[in-house]
């Protein structure tokens, strides 16, 4: 489902070098399509819908070239929730037609919609009517991620650094 929506968003080639700041997924009955909701020089809001779901994303234009963060990763004592591999990132980007160069870096930056797709398969989120994901920092392939629950508000961390905030509604 996310991949179908991501393919529709990838058709907006004018945003290929933008980065995802927020993504909101909703289940329901919608008219299929894709549209630019709002746009200006530094930001765009784009929506894609299928008959079963809607995905709205906020894209921002980076001020400088994005490079992969390579270095030592601190292992924490927390349980690792997920580690994305470079091959998963490449496969997802190819499958949905995402031509953004940040998903081809070494290590590649994980597409936000791959993260959204993964969340929808988790027991905590599988039955949710909507999920909103705000990105605070990039996630790169190979980073061990933890998922913390703060009384119903979830956050994704890597080595103690907050990567994303998740809001979900049943």
CSV table of C-alpha atoms in Angstrom, one decimal:
chain,number,residue,atom,x,y,z
A,1,UNK,CA,0.0,0.0,0.0
A,2,UNK,CA,2.8,2.5,0.9
A,3,UNK,CA,4.7,1.6,-2.2
A,4,UNK,CA,1.7,2.4,-4.4
A,5,UNK,CA,1.4,5.8,-2.7
A,6,UNK,CA,5.2,6.3,-2.9
A,7,UNK,CA,5.2,5.6,-6.7
A,8,UNK,CA,2.5,8.4,-7.1
A,9,UNK,CA,4.6,10.8,-5.1
A,10,UNK,CA,7.8,9.9,-7.1
A,11,UNK,CA,6.0,11.1,-10.3
A,12,UNK,CA,6.6,14.7,-9.0
A,13,UNK,CA,10.1,14.9,-10.3
A,14,UNK,CA,10.5,18.6,-9.4
A,15,UNK,CA,10.9,17.5,-5.8
A,16,UNK,CA,13.6,14.8,-6.4
A,17,UNK,CA,16.2,16.6,-4.3
A,18,UNK,CA,13.9,17.4,-1.4
A,19,UNK,CA,14.0,15.6,1.9
A,20,UNK,CA,11.0,14.3,3.8
A,21,UNK,CA,10.2,16.2,7.0
A,22,UNK,CA,6.8,14.7,7.8
A,23,UNK,CA,4.6,11.9,6.5
A,24,UNK,CA,1.1,11.2,7.5
A,25,UNK,CA,-0.7,8.0,6.5
A,26,UNK,CA,-4.5,7.5,6.8
A,27,UNK,CA,-6.7,4.5,6.0
A,28,UNK,CA,-10.1,5.1,4.6
A,29,UNK,CA,-12.0,5.6,1.3
A,30,UNK,CA,-10.5,8.1,-1.0
A,31,UNK,CA,-10.5,9.1,-4.7
A,32,UNK,CA,-7.3,7.9,-6.3
A,33,UNK,CA,-4.8,10.5,-7.4
A,34,UNK,CA,-1.9,12.8,-6.5
A,35,UNK,CA,-1.7,16.5,-6.0
A,36,UNK,CA,0.5,19.3,-4.8
A,37,UNK,CA,-1.3,20.8,-1.8
A,38,UNK,CA,1.1,23.7,-1.1
A,39,UNK,CA,4.4,24.9,-2.5
A,40,UNK,CA,6.9,27.6,-2.1
A,41,UNK,CA,10.7,28.0,-2.6
A,42,UNK,CA,11.8,26.0,0.5
A,43,UNK,CA,8.9,23.6,1.1
A,44,UNK,CA,6.1,21.6,-0.5
A,45,UNK,CA,3.2,19.5,0.7
A,46,UNK,CA,2.2,16.7,-1.6
A,47,UNK,CA,-0.7,14.2,-1.3
A,48,UNK,CA,-1.2,10.8,-2.9
A,49,UNK,CA,-4.3,8.7,-2.5
A,50,UNK,CA,-5.5,5.3,-3.5
A,51,UNK,CA,-9.1,3.9,-2.9
A,52,UNK,CA,-7.9,2.6,0.5
A,53,UNK,CA,-5.4,5.1,1.9
A,54,UNK,CA,-4.0,8.6,1.8
A,55,UNK,CA,-0.4,9.7,2.3
A,56,UNK,CA,0.5,13.4,2.8
A,57,UNK,CA,4.2,14.4,2.9
A,58,UNK,CA,6.0,17.6,3.8
A,59,UNK,CA,9.1,18.0,1.7
A,60,UNK,CA,11.8,20.6,2.3
A,61,UNK,CA,14.7,21.7,0.1
A,62,UNK,CA,18.0,21.3,1.9
A,63,UNK,CA,20.2,24.4,2.1
A,64,UNK,CA,23.3,22.4,1.4
A,65,UNK,CA,24.4,19.1,-0.1
A,66,UNK,CA,23.6,16.1,2.1
A,67,UNK,CA,26.3,13.6,2.8
A,68,UNK,CA,26.1,10.3,4.6
A,69,UNK,CA,27.1,10.2,8.2
A,70,UNK,CA,29.8,7.7,8.5
A,71,UNK,CA,31.5,6.9,11.8
A,72,UNK,CA,31.4,4.8,14.9
A,73,UNK,CA,27.9,4.0,16.2
A,74,UNK,CA,27.5,3.7,19.9
A,75,UNK,CA,25.7,0.5,20.9
A,76,UNK,CA,23.2,1.0,23.7
A,77,UNK,CA,21.8,-1.5,26.2
A,78,UNK,CA,18.3,-1.0,24.7
A,79,UNK,CA,16.7,-3.7,22.6
A,80,UNK,CA,17.3,-3.0,18.9
A,81,UNK,CA,14.0,-2.6,17.1
A,82,UNK,CA,15.3,-2.5,13.5
A,83,UNK,CA,18.4,-2.1,11.3
A,84,UNK,CA,17.8,-1.2,7.7
A,85,UNK,CA,20.3,-2.6,5.2
A,86,UNK,CA,21.7,-0.8,2.1
A,87,UNK,CA,20.1,-3.4,-0.1
A,88,UNK,CA,16.7,-2.8,1.4
A,89,UNK,CA,17.1,0.9,0.8
A,90,UNK,CA,18.2,0.4,-2.8
A,91,UNK,CA,15.4,-2.1,-3.5
A,92,UNK,CA,12.7,0.2,-2.0
A,93,UNK,CA,13.9,3.3,-3.9
A,94,UNK,CA,14.0,1.3,-7.2
A,95,UNK,CA,10.6,-0.2,-6.6
A,96,UNK,CA,8.9,3.1,-6.1
A,97,UNK,CA,10.9,5.1,-8.6
A,98,UNK,CA,12.5,7.4,-5.9
A,99,UNK,CA,15.5,9.0,-7.7
A,100,UNK,CA,16.7,11.1,-4.8
A,101,UNK,CA,20.5,10.8,-4.6
A,102,UNK,CA,20.5,10.6,-0.8
A,103,UNK,CA,19.2,7.0,-1.1
A,104,UNK,CA,22.3,6.1,-3.2
A,105,UNK,CA,25.0,7.4,-0.7
A,106,UNK,CA,27.3,5.2,1.1
A,107,UNK,CA,25.7,4.4,3.5
A,108,UNK,CA,22.4,5.4,2.0
A,109,UNK,CA,19.8,7.4,3.9
A,110,UNK,CA,16.7,5.3,4.6
A,111,UNK,CA,13.6,6.6,2.7
A,112,UNK,CA,11.0,7.9,5.2
A,113,UNK,CA,8.3,6.0,3.4
A,114,UNK,CA,10.3,2.7,3.9
A,115,UNK,CA,10.2,3.5,7.6
A,116,UNK,CA,6.5,4.2,7.4
A,117,UNK,CA,5.9,0.9,5.5
A,118,UNK,CA,7.9,-0.9,8.3
A,119,UNK,CA,5.9,0.8,11.0
A,120,UNK,CA,2.6,-0.4,9.5
A,121,UNK,CA,3.8,-4.0,9.8
A,122,UNK,CA,4.5,-3.6,13.6
A,123,UNK,CA,2.0,-4.9,16.1
A,124,UNK,CA,1.9,-1.5,17.8
A,125,UNK,CA,0.7,0.2,14.6
A,126,UNK,CA,-0.9,-2.5,12.4
A,127,UNK,CA,-4.5,-1.6,13.4
A,128,UNK,CA,-4.0,2.2,13.4
A,129,UNK,CA,-6.3,4.3,11.3
A,130,UNK,CA,-3.6,7.0,10.9
A,131,UNK,CA,0.1,7.4,11.6
A,132,UNK,CA,2.0,10.7,11.5
A,133,UNK,CA,5.8,10.6,11.4
A,134,UNK,CA,8.0,13.7,12.0
A,135,UNK,CA,11.7,13.3,11.1
A,136,UNK,CA,14.2,15.0,13.4
A,137,UNK,CA,17.4,13.5,11.9
A,138,UNK,CA,18.4,11.2,9.0
A,139,UNK,CA,18.5,7.5,9.5
A,140,UNK,CA,21.2,5.7,7.5
A,141,UNK,CA,21.4,2.0,6.6
A,142,UNK,CA,23.2,0.1,9.2
A,143,UNK,CA,22.1,2.2,12.2
A,144,UNK,CA,20.6,0.1,15.0
A,145,UNK,CA,17.3,1.8,15.9
A,146,UNK,CA,15.3,1.6,19.1
A,147,UNK,CA,11.6,2.3,19.4
A,148,UNK,CA,10.6,3.9,22.7
A,149,UNK,CA,7.0,4.2,23.9
A,150,UNK,CA,6.3,7.2,26.1
A,151,UNK,CA,2.8,6.5,27.2
A,152,UNK,CA,1.4,6.2,23.7
A,153,UNK,CA,3.8,8.6,22.0
A,154,UNK,CA,6.5,6.7,20.2
A,155,UNK,CA,10.0,7.9,19.3
A,156,UNK,CA,12.7,6.3,17.2
A,157,UNK,CA,16.3,6.6,18.5
A,158,UNK,CA,19.8,5.6,17.4
A,159,UNK,CA,22.7,5.8,19.8
A,160,UNK,CA,20.7,8.1,22.0
A,161,UNK,CA,19.8,10.6,19.2
A,162,UNK,CA,16.1,11.1,18.5
A,163,UNK,CA,15.4,10.3,14.8
A,164,UNK,CA,11.6,10.5,14.6
A,165,UNK,CA,8.4,11.1,16.5
A,166,UNK,CA,5.4,8.9,15.8
A,167,UNK,CA,1.7,9.8,16.5
A,168,UNK,CA,-0.9,7.1,15.9
A,169,UNK,CA,-4.6,7.0,16.1
A,170,UNK,CA,-6.8,3.8,16.2
